[in-house]
PDB file of C-alpha atoms in Angstrom:
ATOM      1  CA  UNK S 151       2.847   7.069  -1.416  1.00 73.00           C
ATOM      2  CA  UNK S 152       2.800   6.393  -5.173  1.00 76.00           C
ATOM      3  CA  UNK S 153       3.311   9.221  -7.461  1.00 79.00           C
ATOM      4  CA  UNK S 154       6.823  10.419  -6.303  1.00 84.00           C
ATOM      5  CA  UNK S 155       8.622   7.212  -6.401  1.00 81.00           C
ATOM      6  CA  UNK S 156       7.066   6.082  -9.468  1.00 80.00           C
ATOM      7  CA  UNK S 157       7.859   9.383 -11.215  1.00 83.00           C
ATOM      8  CA  UNK S 158      11.514   9.417  -9.871  1.00 84.00           C
ATOM      9  CA  UNK S 159      12.369   5.581 -10.436  1.00 86.00           C
ATOM     10  CA  UNK S 160      10.425   5.164 -13.737  1.00 79.00           C
ATOM     11  CA  UNK S 161       8.557   2.683 -12.065  1.00 75.00           C
ATOM     12  CA  UNK S 162      11.055   0.235 -10.960  1.00 78.00           C
ATOM     13  CA  UNK S 163      12.091   1.279  -7.500  1.00 75.00           C
ATOM     14  CA  UNK S 164      15.601   1.395  -8.279  1.00 79.00           C
ATOM     15  CA  UNK S 165      18.452   1.107  -6.887  1.00 82.00           C
ATOM     16  CA  UNK S 166      17.892  -2.376  -5.815  1.00 80.00           C
ATOM     17  CA  UNK S 167      14.136  -1.660  -5.294  1.00 76.00           C
ATOM     18  CA  UNK S 168      14.651   0.447  -2.132  1.00 81.00           C
ATOM     19  CA  UNK S 169      11.996   2.854  -2.908  1.00 82.00           C
ATOM     20  CA  UNK S 170       9.390   0.481  -4.264  1.00 84.00           C
ATOM     21  CA  UNK S 171       6.218   0.802  -1.987  1.00 85.00           C
ATOM     22  CA  UNK S 172       3.420  -1.494  -1.676  1.00 85.00           C
ATOM     23  CA  UNK S 173       1.293   0.268  -4.139  1.00 86.00           C
ATOM     24  CA  UNK S 174       3.831   0.292  -6.864  1.00 86.00           C
ATOM     25  CA  UNK S 175       4.533  -3.349  -6.010  1.00 86.00           C
ATOM     26  CA  UNK S 176       0.825  -4.129  -6.498  1.00 87.00           C
ATOM     27  CA  UNK S 177       0.740  -2.052  -9.586  1.00 84.00           C
ATOM     28  CA  UNK S 178       3.835  -4.288 -11.104  1.00 85.00           C
ATOM     29  CA  UNK S 179       1.780  -7.090 -10.590  1.00 87.00           C
ATOM     30  CA  UNK S 180      -1.440  -6.036 -11.939  1.00 86.00           C
ATOM     31  CA  UNK S 181       0.256  -4.738 -15.038  1.00 85.00           C
ATOM     32  CA  UNK S 182       2.061  -7.947 -15.514  1.00 89.00           C
ATOM     33  CA  UNK S 183      -1.254 -10.007 -15.663  1.00 88.00           C
ATOM     34  CA  UNK S 184      -0.373 -11.739 -12.265  1.00 87.00           C
ATOM     35  CA  UNK S 185      -3.860 -11.199 -11.048  1.00 91.00           C
ATOM     36  CA  UNK S 186      -3.497 -13.741  -8.162  1.00 92.00           C
ATOM     37  CA  UNK S 187      -0.745 -11.890  -6.421  1.00 91.00           C
ATOM     38  CA  UNK S 188      -2.198  -8.773  -7.214  1.00 90.00           C
ATOM     39  CA  UNK S 189      -5.376  -9.804  -5.317  1.00 92.00           C
ATOM     40  CA  UNK S 190      -3.763 -11.182  -2.715  1.00 93.00           C
ATOM     41  CA  UNK S 191      -2.012  -7.773  -1.907  1.00 91.00           C
ATOM     42  CA  UNK S 192      -5.091  -5.695  -2.534  1.00 93.00           C
ATOM     43  CA  UNK S 193      -6.697  -7.985   0.232  1.00 95.00           C
ATOM     44  CA  UNK S 194      -3.713  -7.427   2.512  1.00 93.00           C
ATOM     45  CA  UNK S 195      -3.862  -3.480   1.935  1.00 93.00           C
ATOM     46  CA  UNK S 196      -7.535  -3.681   2.616  1.00 96.00           C
ATOM     47  CA  UNK S 197      -6.910  -5.386   6.216  1.00 97.00           C
ATOM     48  CA  UNK S 198      -3.895  -3.344   6.898  1.00 95.00           C
ATOM     49  CA  UNK S 199      -5.889  -0.034   6.239  1.00 96.00           C
ATOM     50  CA  UNK S 200      -8.958  -1.421   8.203  1.00 97.00           C
ATOM     51  CA  UNK S 201      -7.104  -2.288  11.276  1.00 98.00           C
ATOM     52  CA  UNK S 202      -5.211   0.919  11.222  1.00 97.00           C
ATOM     53  CA  UNK S 203      -8.547   3.024  10.848  1.00 97.00           C
ATOM     54  CA  UNK S 204      -9.995   0.991  13.949  1.00 96.00           C
ATOM     55  CA  UNK S 205      -7.035   1.896  15.919  1.00 96.00           C
ATOM     56  CA  UNK S 206      -7.465   5.515  15.314  1.00 95.00           C
ATOM     57  CA  UNK S 207     -11.132   5.461  15.739  1.00 94.00           C
ATOM     58  CA  UNK S 208     -10.394   3.875  19.332  1.00 92.00           C
ATOM     59  CA  UNK S 209      -7.914   6.547  20.263  1.00 91.00           C
ATOM     60  CA  UNK S 210     -10.069   9.532  18.735  1.00 91.00           C
ATOM     61  CA  UNK S 211     -13.055   7.951  20.885  1.00 86.00           C
ATOM     62  CA  UNK S 212     -10.961   7.924  24.219  1.00 80.00           C
ATOM     63  CA  UNK S 213      -9.639  11.484  23.770  1.00 73.00           C
ATOM     64  CA  UNK S 214     -13.140  12.708  23.652  1.00 70.00           C
ATOM     65  CA  UNK S 215     -14.119  11.193  27.042  1.00 65.00           C
TER      66      UNK S 215
END
């Protein structure tokens, strides 16, 4: 989720960054020209998404049998 916390907290995730999502954190690093951290976060997000997709695929495949 990106748009709702971004709009409500003006991109800061306040109070005390409790509403900052991973995508907001990535966006913050990319706009501050910290491309190393932004790249690392992007790769982590890609790996997490891939793992979750494989889990859903396996559960879906088992339920069809």
